mmCIF file of C-alpha atoms in Angstrom:
data_model
loop_
_atom_site.group_PDB
_atom_site.id
_atom_site.type_symbol
_atom_site.label_atom_id
_atom_site.label_comp_id
_atom_site.label_asym_id
_atom_site.label_seq_id
_atom_site.Cartn_x
_atom_site.Cartn_y
_atom_site.Cartn_z
ATOM 1 C CA MET A 1 -17.414 -68.202 -91.060
ATOM 2 C CA SER A 2 -14.359 -70.435 -91.321
ATOM 3 C CA LYS A 3 -11.813 -70.221 -88.497
ATOM 4 C CA ILE A 4 -9.038 -69.587 -91.002
ATOM 5 C CA TYR A 5 -10.068 -65.912 -90.945
ATOM 6 C CA TYR A 6 -9.246 -65.485 -87.259
ATOM 7 C CA PHE A 7 -6.186 -65.362 -85.071
ATOM 8 C CA SER A 8 -6.007 -68.137 -82.496
ATOM 9 C CA SER A 9 -7.383 -66.070 -79.623
ATOM 10 C CA THR A 10 -9.944 -66.913 -76.966
ATOM 11 C CA ARG A 11 -11.461 -63.434 -76.795
ATOM 12 C CA SER A 12 -10.840 -59.750 -77.449
ATOM 13 C CA GLU A 13 -11.728 -56.763 -75.281
ATOM 14 C CA PRO A 14 -12.040 -53.099 -76.252
ATOM 15 C CA LEU A 15 -9.313 -50.715 -75.127
ATOM 16 C CA VAL A 16 -9.634 -47.002 -74.550
ATOM 17 C CA SER A 17 -8.236 -45.136 -77.562
ATOM 18 C CA PRO A 18 -5.138 -42.941 -77.230
ATOM 19 C CA ARG A 19 -7.233 -39.839 -77.865
ATOM 20 C CA GLU A 20 -9.819 -40.772 -75.234
ATOM 21 C CA LEU A 21 -7.165 -41.414 -72.597
ATOM 22 C CA LYS A 22 -5.392 -38.145 -73.379
ATOM 23 C CA GLN A 23 -8.694 -36.282 -73.137
ATOM 24 C CA GLN A 24 -9.397 -37.898 -69.771
ATOM 25 C CA LEU A 25 -5.852 -37.237 -68.528
ATOM 26 C CA PRO A 26 -4.530 -34.267 -70.514
ATOM 27 C CA ALA A 27 -1.150 -32.631 -70.057
ATOM 28 C CA THR A 28 -1.299 -29.008 -68.935
ATOM 29 C CA ILE A 29 0.542 -26.232 -70.734
ATOM 30 C CA ALA A 30 3.106 -26.160 -67.913
ATOM 31 C CA GLN A 31 3.664 -29.925 -68.099
ATOM 32 C CA THR A 32 4.028 -29.825 -71.871
ATOM 33 C CA HIS A 33 6.515 -26.970 -71.656
ATOM 34 C CA PHE A 34 8.593 -28.859 -69.077
ATOM 35 C CA ILE A 35 8.740 -31.993 -71.236
ATOM 36 C CA GLU A 36 9.637 -30.043 -74.378
ATOM 37 C CA GLN A 37 12.334 -28.155 -72.478
ATOM 38 C CA THR A 38 13.836 -31.355 -71.075
ATOM 39 C CA ARG A 39 13.876 -33.037 -74.484
ATOM 40 C CA GLN A 40 15.787 -30.075 -75.860
ATOM 41 C CA GLN A 41 18.288 -30.229 -72.992
ATOM 42 C CA ILE A 42 18.876 -33.930 -73.677
ATOM 43 C CA ILE A 43 19.472 -33.160 -77.357
ATOM 44 C CA GLN A 44 21.988 -30.485 -76.367
ATOM 45 C CA ILE A 45 23.806 -32.942 -74.084
ATOM 46 C CA LEU A 46 23.928 -35.529 -76.866
ATOM 47 C CA ASN A 47 25.253 -32.923 -79.294
ATOM 48 C CA GLY A 48 27.849 -31.681 -76.808
ATOM 49 C CA THR A 49 26.519 -28.130 -76.536
ATOM 50 C CA ASP A 50 25.499 -28.778 -72.921
ATOM 51 C CA PRO A 51 28.556 -29.958 -70.929
ATOM 52 C CA ARG A 52 26.521 -31.966 -68.429
ATOM 53 C CA LEU A 53 26.057 -35.723 -68.452
ATOM 54 C CA LEU A 54 22.690 -37.404 -68.925
ATOM 55 C CA LEU A 55 21.862 -39.640 -65.955
ATOM 56 C CA ILE A 56 18.943 -42.027 -66.435
ATOM 57 C CA MET A 57 18.153 -43.775 -63.172
ATOM 58 C CA GLY A 58 15.300 -45.625 -61.566
ATOM 59 C CA PRO A 59 13.637 -48.987 -61.002
ATOM 60 C CA CYS A 60 14.044 -51.758 -63.541
ATOM 61 C CA SER A 61 10.247 -51.677 -63.757
ATOM 62 C CA ILE A 62 7.352 -49.882 -62.094
ATOM 63 C CA HIS A 63 4.888 -52.095 -60.246
ATOM 64 C CA ASP A 64 3.694 -49.825 -57.437
ATOM 65 C CA LEU A 65 2.650 -46.188 -57.869
ATOM 66 C CA LYS A 66 3.303 -45.191 -54.254
ATOM 67 C CA SER A 67 6.932 -46.323 -54.221
ATOM 68 C CA ALA A 68 7.472 -44.826 -57.691
ATOM 69 C CA GLU A 69 6.266 -41.423 -56.500
ATOM 70 C CA GLN A 70 8.377 -41.674 -53.353
ATOM 71 C CA TYR A 71 11.409 -42.521 -55.484
ATOM 72 C CA ALA A 72 10.639 -39.590 -57.801
ATOM 73 C CA ILE A 73 10.675 -37.149 -54.885
ATOM 74 C CA LYS A 74 14.147 -38.364 -53.940
ATOM 75 C CA VAL A 75 15.240 -38.092 -57.588
ATOM 76 C CA LYS A 76 14.105 -34.475 -57.659
ATOM 77 C CA GLU A 77 16.119 -33.644 -54.542
ATOM 78 C CA LEU A 78 19.243 -35.354 -55.881
ATOM 79 C CA ALA A 79 18.804 -33.829 -59.344
ATOM 80 C CA THR A 80 18.758 -30.355 -57.823
ATOM 81 C CA GLU A 81 21.949 -31.081 -55.893
ATOM 82 C CA VAL A 82 23.880 -32.289 -58.961
ATOM 83 C CA SER A 83 22.223 -30.080 -61.591
ATOM 84 C CA ASP A 84 25.515 -28.498 -62.644
ATOM 85 C CA THR A 85 26.976 -31.868 -63.675
ATOM 86 C CA PHE A 86 23.973 -34.107 -64.467
ATOM 87 C CA LEU A 87 20.584 -33.854 -66.090
ATOM 88 C CA VAL A 88 18.708 -36.549 -64.176
ATOM 89 C CA VAL A 89 15.882 -38.461 -65.863
ATOM 90 C CA MET A 90 13.869 -41.149 -64.074
ATOM 91 C CA ARG A 91 13.365 -44.628 -65.504
ATOM 92 C CA VAL A 92 9.610 -45.251 -65.667
ATOM 93 C CA TYR A 93 9.412 -48.615 -67.392
ATOM 94 C CA PHE A 94 5.834 -49.942 -67.658
ATOM 95 C CA GLU A 95 6.593 -52.691 -70.188
ATOM 96 C CA LYS A 96 9.209 -55.408 -69.749
ATOM 97 C CA PRO A 97 10.538 -57.730 -72.449
ATOM 98 C CA ARG A 98 10.783 -61.293 -71.219
ATOM 99 C CA THR A 99 13.450 -63.693 -72.454
ATOM 100 C CA SER A 100 11.120 -66.608 -71.773
ATOM 101 C CA PHE A 101 8.100 -65.895 -69.571
ATOM 102 C CA GLY A 102 7.128 -63.723 -66.632
ATOM 103 C CA TRP A 103 5.333 -60.586 -65.494
ATOM 104 C CA LYS A 104 5.319 -58.192 -68.450
ATOM 105 C CA GLY A 105 4.855 -54.933 -66.600
ATOM 106 C CA MET A 106 2.275 -52.621 -65.082
ATOM 107 C CA MET A 107 0.744 -51.773 -68.436
ATOM 108 C CA TYR A 108 -0.208 -55.411 -68.977
ATOM 109 C CA ASP A 109 -0.978 -56.547 -65.438
ATOM 110 C CA PRO A 110 -1.359 -53.594 -63.052
ATOM 111 C CA HIS A 111 -3.019 -55.629 -60.275
ATOM 112 C CA LEU A 112 -0.209 -58.238 -60.280
ATOM 113 C CA ASN A 113 -2.741 -61.059 -60.359
ATOM 114 C CA GLY A 114 -2.946 -62.118 -63.985
ATOM 115 C CA SER A 115 -6.176 -60.205 -64.616
ATOM 116 C CA HIS A 116 -4.530 -58.202 -67.435
ATOM 117 C CA ASP A 117 -6.631 -55.098 -66.792
ATOM 118 C CA MET A 118 -4.799 -53.097 -69.435
ATOM 119 C CA ASN A 119 -7.255 -50.187 -69.437
ATOM 120 C CA THR A 120 -6.319 -49.589 -65.807
ATOM 121 C CA GLY A 121 -2.640 -50.138 -66.586
ATOM 122 C CA LEU A 122 -2.716 -47.486 -69.308
ATOM 123 C CA ARG A 123 -4.505 -45.065 -66.994
ATOM 124 C CA TRP A 124 -2.061 -45.611 -64.130
ATOM 125 C CA MET A 125 0.864 -45.132 -66.510
ATOM 126 C CA ARG A 126 -0.396 -41.794 -67.669
ATOM 127 C CA GLU A 127 -1.344 -40.645 -64.170
ATOM 128 C CA LEU A 128 2.168 -41.386 -62.897
ATOM 129 C CA LEU A 129 3.840 -39.616 -65.811
ATOM 130 C CA LEU A 130 1.687 -36.537 -65.224
ATOM 131 C CA THR A 131 2.599 -36.613 -61.529
ATOM 132 C CA LEU A 132 6.282 -36.748 -62.433
ATOM 133 C CA SER A 133 5.840 -33.776 -64.748
ATOM 134 C CA ASP A 134 4.287 -31.818 -61.870
ATOM 135 C CA LEU A 135 7.321 -32.726 -59.757
ATOM 136 C CA GLN A 136 9.523 -31.645 -62.688
ATOM 137 C CA VAL A 137 11.112 -35.076 -62.886
ATOM 138 C CA PRO A 138 11.712 -36.041 -66.545
ATOM 139 C CA ALA A 139 10.655 -39.554 -67.540
ATOM 140 C CA ALA A 140 12.348 -42.263 -69.615
ATOM 141 C CA ALA A 141 10.806 -45.512 -70.824
ATOM 142 C CA GLU A 142 11.389 -48.407 -73.177
ATOM 143 C CA ILE A 143 9.141 -48.491 -76.227
ATOM 144 C CA LEU A 144 8.306 -52.180 -76.306
ATOM 145 C CA ASP A 145 4.856 -52.309 -77.913
ATOM 146 C CA PRO A 146 4.632 -49.831 -80.817
ATOM 147 C CA VAL A 147 0.932 -49.301 -80.072
ATOM 148 C CA SER A 148 1.535 -48.279 -76.451
ATOM 149 C CA ALA A 149 3.678 -45.304 -77.471
ATOM 150 C CA HIS A 150 0.501 -43.555 -78.638
ATOM 151 C CA TYR A 151 -0.786 -43.579 -75.053
ATOM 152 C CA PHE A 152 2.162 -42.029 -73.228
ATOM 153 C CA GLY A 153 4.833 -40.957 -75.738
ATOM 154 C CA ASP A 154 3.831 -37.306 -75.361
ATOM 155 C CA LEU A 155 4.885 -37.435 -71.686
ATOM 156 C CA LEU A 156 8.362 -38.936 -72.161
ATOM 157 C CA SER A 157 11.603 -36.975 -72.384
ATOM 158 C CA TRP A 158 13.699 -39.952 -73.535
ATOM 159 C CA GLY A 159 12.827 -43.296 -75.089
ATOM 160 C CA CYS A 160 14.692 -46.534 -75.595
ATOM 161 C CA ILE A 161 14.537 -49.484 -77.958
ATOM 162 C CA GLY A 162 15.771 -52.447 -75.941
ATOM 163 C CA ALA A 163 18.404 -55.081 -76.607
ATOM 164 C CA ARG A 164 15.833 -57.660 -77.709
ATOM 165 C CA THR A 165 14.121 -55.356 -80.215
ATOM 166 C CA SER A 166 16.871 -53.086 -81.565
ATOM 167 C CA SER A 167 17.041 -55.177 -84.743
ATOM 168 C CA SER A 168 13.267 -55.073 -85.249
ATOM 169 C CA GLN A 169 12.059 -53.180 -88.309
ATOM 170 C CA ILE A 170 8.789 -52.409 -86.526
ATOM 171 C CA HIS A 171 10.598 -50.734 -83.627
ATOM 172 C CA ARG A 172 12.962 -48.827 -85.897
ATOM 173 C CA GLN A 173 9.955 -47.486 -87.810
ATOM 174 C CA THR A 174 8.268 -46.518 -84.549
ATOM 175 C CA ALA A 175 11.386 -44.695 -83.333
ATOM 176 C CA SER A 176 11.482 -42.718 -86.583
ATOM 177 C CA GLY A 177 8.221 -41.030 -85.621
ATOM 178 C CA LEU A 178 8.717 -40.471 -81.900
ATOM 179 C CA PRO A 179 9.007 -36.859 -80.700
ATOM 180 C CA MET A 180 11.816 -37.424 -78.208
ATOM 181 C CA PRO A 181 15.454 -38.613 -78.365
ATOM 182 C CA VAL A 182 15.502 -42.407 -78.674
ATOM 183 C CA ALA A 183 18.335 -44.805 -77.844
ATOM 184 C CA PHE A 184 19.035 -48.189 -79.405
ATOM 185 C CA LYS A 185 20.747 -50.717 -77.149
ATOM 186 C CA ASN A 186 23.289 -53.215 -78.414
ATOM 187 C CA THR A 187 21.862 -56.741 -78.598
ATOM 188 C CA THR A 188 21.988 -59.228 -75.733
ATOM 189 C CA GLU A 189 24.816 -60.940 -77.625
ATOM 190 C CA GLY A 190 26.756 -57.667 -77.499
ATOM 191 C CA ASN A 191 26.378 -56.658 -81.158
ATOM 192 C CA VAL A 192 26.800 -52.874 -81.392
ATOM 193 C CA GLU A 193 26.363 -52.695 -85.164
ATOM 194 C CA THR A 194 22.722 -53.709 -84.764
ATOM 195 C CA ALA A 195 22.121 -50.661 -82.569
ATOM 196 C CA ILE A 196 23.957 -48.428 -85.042
ATOM 197 C CA ASN A 197 21.851 -49.769 -87.895
ATOM 198 C CA GLY A 198 18.806 -48.956 -85.784
ATOM 199 C CA VAL A 199 19.967 -45.343 -85.453
ATOM 200 C CA LEU A 200 20.589 -45.087 -89.195
ATOM 201 C CA THR A 201 17.203 -46.589 -90.044
ATOM 202 C CA ALA A 202 15.220 -44.512 -87.543
ATOM 203 C CA ALA A 203 16.718 -41.309 -88.929
ATOM 204 C CA LYS A 204 14.933 -41.921 -92.243
ATOM 205 C CA PRO A 205 11.245 -41.319 -93.101
ATOM 206 C CA HIS A 206 9.034 -44.415 -93.041
ATOM 207 C CA SER A 207 5.524 -45.471 -93.999
ATOM 208 C CA TYR A 208 4.021 -48.428 -92.164
ATOM 209 C CA ILE A 209 0.857 -49.963 -90.729
ATOM 210 C CA GLY A 210 -0.034 -48.737 -87.256
ATOM 211 C CA ILE A 211 -2.875 -47.130 -85.351
ATOM 212 C CA ASN A 212 -3.961 -43.511 -85.198
ATOM 213 C CA GLU A 213 -5.145 -41.460 -82.231
ATOM 214 C CA VAL A 214 -8.658 -42.908 -82.352
ATOM 215 C CA GLY A 215 -7.290 -46.446 -82.323
ATOM 216 C CA CYS A 216 -8.045 -47.297 -85.950
ATOM 217 C CA ALA A 217 -5.663 -49.122 -88.256
ATOM 218 C CA ALA A 218 -3.845 -46.522 -90.328
ATOM 219 C CA LEU A 219 -0.977 -45.953 -92.713
ATOM 220 C CA ILE A 220 1.564 -44.013 -90.670
ATOM 221 C CA HIS A 221 4.050 -41.650 -92.337
ATOM 222 C CA THR A 222 7.053 -40.439 -90.311
ATOM 223 C CA GLU A 223 9.704 -37.801 -90.975
ATOM 224 C CA GLY A 224 12.599 -39.630 -89.320
ATOM 225 C CA ASN A 225 14.136 -39.029 -85.905
ATOM 226 C CA PRO A 226 17.472 -37.132 -86.007
ATOM 227 C CA ASN A 227 18.092 -37.595 -82.273
ATOM 228 C CA CYS A 228 18.709 -41.333 -82.021
ATOM 229 C CA HIS A 229 21.866 -42.721 -80.418
ATOM 230 C CA ILE A 230 23.266 -45.957 -79.005
ATOM 231 C CA VAL A 231 23.517 -47.466 -75.533
ATOM 232 C CA LEU A 232 26.246 -49.923 -74.575
ATOM 233 C CA ARG A 233 24.729 -52.404 -72.113
ATOM 234 C CA GLY A 234 27.232 -55.242 -72.343
ATOM 235 C CA GLY A 235 26.720 -58.660 -73.888
ATOM 236 C CA GLU A 236 26.347 -62.262 -72.824
ATOM 237 C CA LYS A 237 30.080 -62.938 -73.158
ATOM 238 C CA ALA A 238 31.595 -59.682 -71.911
ATOM 239 C CA PRO A 239 30.849 -56.135 -70.747
ATOM 240 C CA ASN A 240 31.506 -53.208 -73.086
ATOM 241 C CA TYR A 241 32.037 -50.213 -70.817
ATOM 242 C CA ASP A 242 35.844 -50.481 -70.813
ATOM 243 C CA VAL A 243 38.152 -48.176 -72.774
ATOM 244 C CA SER A 244 38.770 -50.669 -75.566
ATOM 245 C CA SER A 245 35.086 -51.513 -76.072
ATOM 246 C CA ILE A 246 34.055 -47.874 -76.141
ATOM 247 C CA ARG A 247 36.833 -47.103 -78.623
ATOM 248 C CA GLN A 248 35.549 -49.916 -80.854
ATOM 249 C CA ALA A 249 31.988 -48.586 -80.628
ATOM 250 C CA LEU A 250 33.167 -45.092 -81.572
ATOM 251 C CA ASN A 251 35.052 -46.496 -84.554
ATOM 252 C CA LEU A 252 31.840 -48.173 -85.716
ATOM 253 C CA LEU A 253 29.943 -44.894 -85.314
ATOM 254 C CA ARG A 254 32.650 -43.089 -87.264
ATOM 255 C CA LYS A 255 32.486 -45.709 -90.016
ATOM 256 C CA ALA A 256 28.699 -45.226 -90.191
ATOM 257 C CA GLN A 257 29.240 -41.439 -90.381
ATOM 258 C CA LEU A 258 27.206 -40.911 -87.226
ATOM 259 C CA PRO A 259 27.928 -38.444 -84.407
ATOM 260 C CA LEU A 260 30.414 -39.772 -81.857
ATOM 261 C CA GLN A 261 27.993 -39.962 -78.957
ATOM 262 C CA LEU A 262 26.875 -42.847 -76.761
ATOM 263 C CA ILE A 263 25.418 -43.752 -73.391
ATOM 264 C CA VAL A 264 26.710 -46.485 -71.089
ATOM 265 C CA ASP A 265 24.294 -48.701 -69.164
ATOM 266 C CA CYS A 266 25.970 -49.526 -65.857
ATOM 267 C CA SER A 267 23.552 -52.380 -65.212
ATOM 268 C CA HIS A 268 22.575 -55.497 -67.188
ATOM 269 C CA ASP A 269 25.543 -57.305 -68.741
ATOM 270 C CA ASN A 270 27.922 -54.458 -67.958
ATOM 271 C CA SER A 271 27.468 -55.275 -64.273
ATOM 272 C CA ARG A 272 27.261 -59.005 -65.091
ATOM 273 C CA GLY A 273 23.808 -58.949 -63.505
ATOM 274 C CA VAL A 274 25.216 -58.018 -60.080
ATOM 275 C CA TYR A 275 23.326 -54.909 -58.996
ATOM 276 C CA ASN A 276 25.884 -53.691 -56.448
ATOM 277 C CA HIS A 277 28.591 -53.748 -59.141
ATOM 278 C CA GLN A 278 26.994 -50.743 -60.836
ATOM 279 C CA PRO A 279 28.996 -48.156 -58.831
ATOM 280 C CA VAL A 280 32.200 -49.840 -60.055
ATOM 281 C CA VAL A 281 31.046 -49.510 -63.660
ATOM 282 C CA LEU A 282 29.966 -45.910 -63.099
ATOM 283 C CA ARG A 283 33.332 -45.058 -61.566
ATOM 284 C CA SER A 284 35.132 -46.525 -64.580
ATOM 285 C CA VAL A 285 32.980 -44.560 -67.009
ATOM 286 C CA ILE A 286 33.466 -41.308 -65.106
ATOM 287 C CA ASP A 287 37.233 -41.941 -65.049
ATOM 288 C CA GLN A 288 37.150 -42.178 -68.848
ATOM 289 C CA ILE A 289 35.256 -38.895 -69.079
ATOM 290 C CA VAL A 290 37.744 -37.244 -66.738
ATOM 291 C CA ASP A 291 40.466 -38.660 -68.990
ATOM 292 C CA HIS A 292 38.989 -36.586 -71.849
ATOM 293 C CA ASN A 293 36.571 -39.021 -73.483
ATOM 294 C CA LYS A 294 34.044 -36.480 -74.732
ATOM 295 C CA SER A 295 31.873 -39.013 -76.574
ATOM 296 C CA ILE A 296 30.288 -40.558 -73.480
ATOM 297 C CA ARG A 297 27.179 -38.429 -73.048
ATOM 298 C CA GLY A 298 25.269 -40.347 -70.414
ATOM 299 C CA VAL A 299 24.913 -43.283 -68.041
ATOM 300 C CA ILE A 300 22.063 -45.521 -66.891
ATOM 301 C CA LEU A 301 21.563 -46.942 -63.384
ATOM 302 C CA GLU A 302 18.972 -49.432 -62.115
ATOM 303 C CA SER A 303 17.965 -48.291 -58.668
ATOM 304 C CA HIS A 304 15.024 -48.467 -56.268
ATOM 305 C CA LEU A 305 14.280 -47.481 -52.687
ATOM 306 C CA HIS A 306 15.400 -50.913 -51.468
ATOM 307 C CA ALA A 307 18.018 -53.289 -52.854
ATOM 308 C CA GLY A 308 17.668 -56.547 -54.738
ATOM 309 C CA ASN A 309 14.592 -58.070 -56.314
ATOM 310 C CA GLN A 310 11.768 -60.448 -55.456
ATOM 311 C CA PRO A 311 9.527 -62.915 -57.274
ATOM 312 C CA LEU A 312 5.912 -62.049 -57.965
ATOM 313 C CA SER A 313 3.839 -63.518 -55.146
ATOM 314 C CA PRO A 314 0.444 -65.181 -55.681
ATOM 315 C CA ASN A 315 -0.703 -62.693 -53.046
ATOM 316 C CA PRO A 316 0.519 -59.208 -54.081
ATOM 317 C CA LYS A 317 -0.090 -57.938 -50.537
ATOM 318 C CA GLU A 318 2.813 -60.102 -49.374
ATOM 319 C CA LEU A 319 5.328 -58.295 -51.599
ATOM 320 C CA GLU A 320 8.113 -56.313 -49.960
ATOM 321 C CA TYR A 321 7.624 -52.592 -50.410
ATOM 322 C CA ALA A 322 9.776 -50.865 -53.056
ATOM 323 C CA VAL A 323 11.747 -53.972 -54.047
ATOM 324 C CA SER A 324 11.992 -54.704 -57.774
ATOM 325 C CA LEU A 325 9.894 -57.449 -59.366
ATOM 326 C CA THR A 326 12.283 -57.747 -62.301
ATOM 327 C CA ASP A 327 16.046 -57.046 -62.360
ATOM 328 C CA SER A 328 17.831 -56.441 -59.072
ATOM 329 C CA CYS A 329 18.396 -52.784 -58.212
ATOM 330 C CA MET A 330 20.676 -50.782 -55.942
ATOM 331 C CA ASP A 331 19.041 -49.217 -52.907
ATOM 332 C CA TRP A 332 18.653 -45.461 -52.644
ATOM 333 C CA ASN A 333 21.555 -44.818 -50.276
ATOM 334 C CA THR A 334 23.995 -46.668 -52.541
ATOM 335 C CA THR A 335 22.628 -44.834 -55.567
ATOM 336 C CA GLU A 336 22.911 -41.419 -53.975
ATOM 337 C CA GLU A 337 26.459 -42.088 -52.787
ATOM 338 C CA ALA A 338 27.550 -43.249 -56.263
ATOM 339 C CA VAL A 339 25.974 -40.261 -58.017
ATOM 340 C CA LEU A 340 27.409 -37.706 -55.593
ATOM 341 C CA GLU A 341 30.872 -39.256 -55.954
ATOM 342 C CA ALA A 342 30.569 -39.077 -59.753
ATOM 343 C CA ALA A 343 29.393 -35.470 -59.587
ATOM 344 C CA LEU A 344 32.398 -34.553 -57.437
ATOM 345 C CA GLN A 345 34.780 -36.135 -59.952
ATOM 346 C CA LEU A 346 33.175 -34.225 -62.812
ATOM 347 C CA LYS A 347 33.358 -30.951 -60.878
ATOM 348 C CA LYS A 348 37.078 -31.478 -60.271
ATOM 349 C CA LYS A 349 37.561 -32.151 -63.983
ATOM 350 C CA ARG A 350 35.765 -28.943 -64.908
ATOM 351 C CA LYS A 351 37.785 -26.971 -62.351
ATOM 352 C CA ASN A 352 41.071 -28.373 -63.674
ATOM 353 C CA ASN A 353 40.038 -27.650 -67.264
ATOM 354 C CA THR A 354 39.256 -24.050 -66.322
ATOM 355 C CA LYS A 355 42.606 -23.730 -64.540
ATOM 356 C CA ASP A 356 44.473 -25.140 -67.553
ATOM 357 C CA SER A 357 42.592 -22.788 -69.867
ATOM 358 C CA LEU A 358 43.503 -19.759 -67.748
ATOM 359 C CA GLN A 359 47.163 -20.825 -67.707
ATOM 360 C CA ASP A 360 47.137 -21.181 -71.494
ATOM 361 C CA ASP A 361 45.585 -17.732 -71.882
ATOM 362 C CA GLY A 362 48.185 -16.263 -69.515
ATOM 363 C CA ALA A 363 51.010 -17.851 -71.483
ATOM 364 C CA LYS A 364 49.624 -16.403 -74.724
ATOM 365 C CA GLU A 365 49.403 -12.907 -73.204
ATOM 366 C CA THR A 366 52.997 -13.161 -71.920
ATOM 367 C CA ALA A 367 54.179 -14.226 -75.354
ATOM 368 C CA LEU A 368 52.450 -11.237 -76.933
ATOM 369 C CA VAL A 369 54.210 -8.865 -74.524
#
């Protein structure tokens, strides 16, 4: 047969189907209940019926299961300590978009050696997400490949369409059928309207070509996702976490007749790529919330057990333990200190609001007498 009928590929290999993997690694009733409950809590935070802030924190990418589980245990301890001010969700990013070229994530190359054993990558992904559910640590991930969502979407509490794909029709269609709240990031150039258009599009029903649970090509029909929102992650020319930028983003949301709700990414271009600048960004965002900005519903931090990042070594055994392979991250101590400081600020705000409310009620009663 003529080569014009084929893609330019050297070979193809069979992958386990989504249904097969879920049958091999099923979620228990308790795990499913926890994930459903967390999704609902996130929706309530986004809608403003839960006064807490959503805190999405964790490594830029997962490349080692042991360090990820160790990080998750620390997340659980911190989440318990700040549970009255934050709902903490762990970043568990298995896929990484590359601006040019590089390691694309555990899903694609779990052994870090270019073998591209994706069947193992998919299995490790699901195993880790199930472990996190047992620990009662909610998981967040970027939906980069629309096919991959079939393998682990049932175990996520929050999803994200990244800056490089927020304008993609394919990703907007995918988001419209996902069962969890999904964020659209502004583009790498800093365009917020693209993210807003993503939210508008994903809220609508769609029909498109995809795969079904047995891995066959199928016509997918979605109902639309009413729980999409935007993330401000800064742009190439300037950050957008400041008061003026957030006001502009809210005006665009208002113009689009969307709820006035957004999340601020304290990393990426908002930190100008400097990982230890994230606490400064977080402090600024919390100050705005304390100053009565009720539209900021969450923040994102890139954090790992150890600070910085490292290149992928030809010998994976030479890699430093728990140091990011992709973007630089804060270490755990810095992360914990920043989160506890933010929680204290939010507690003071709540206490002052309660005090002001009681004074107002007392004044009303005096006036009635």
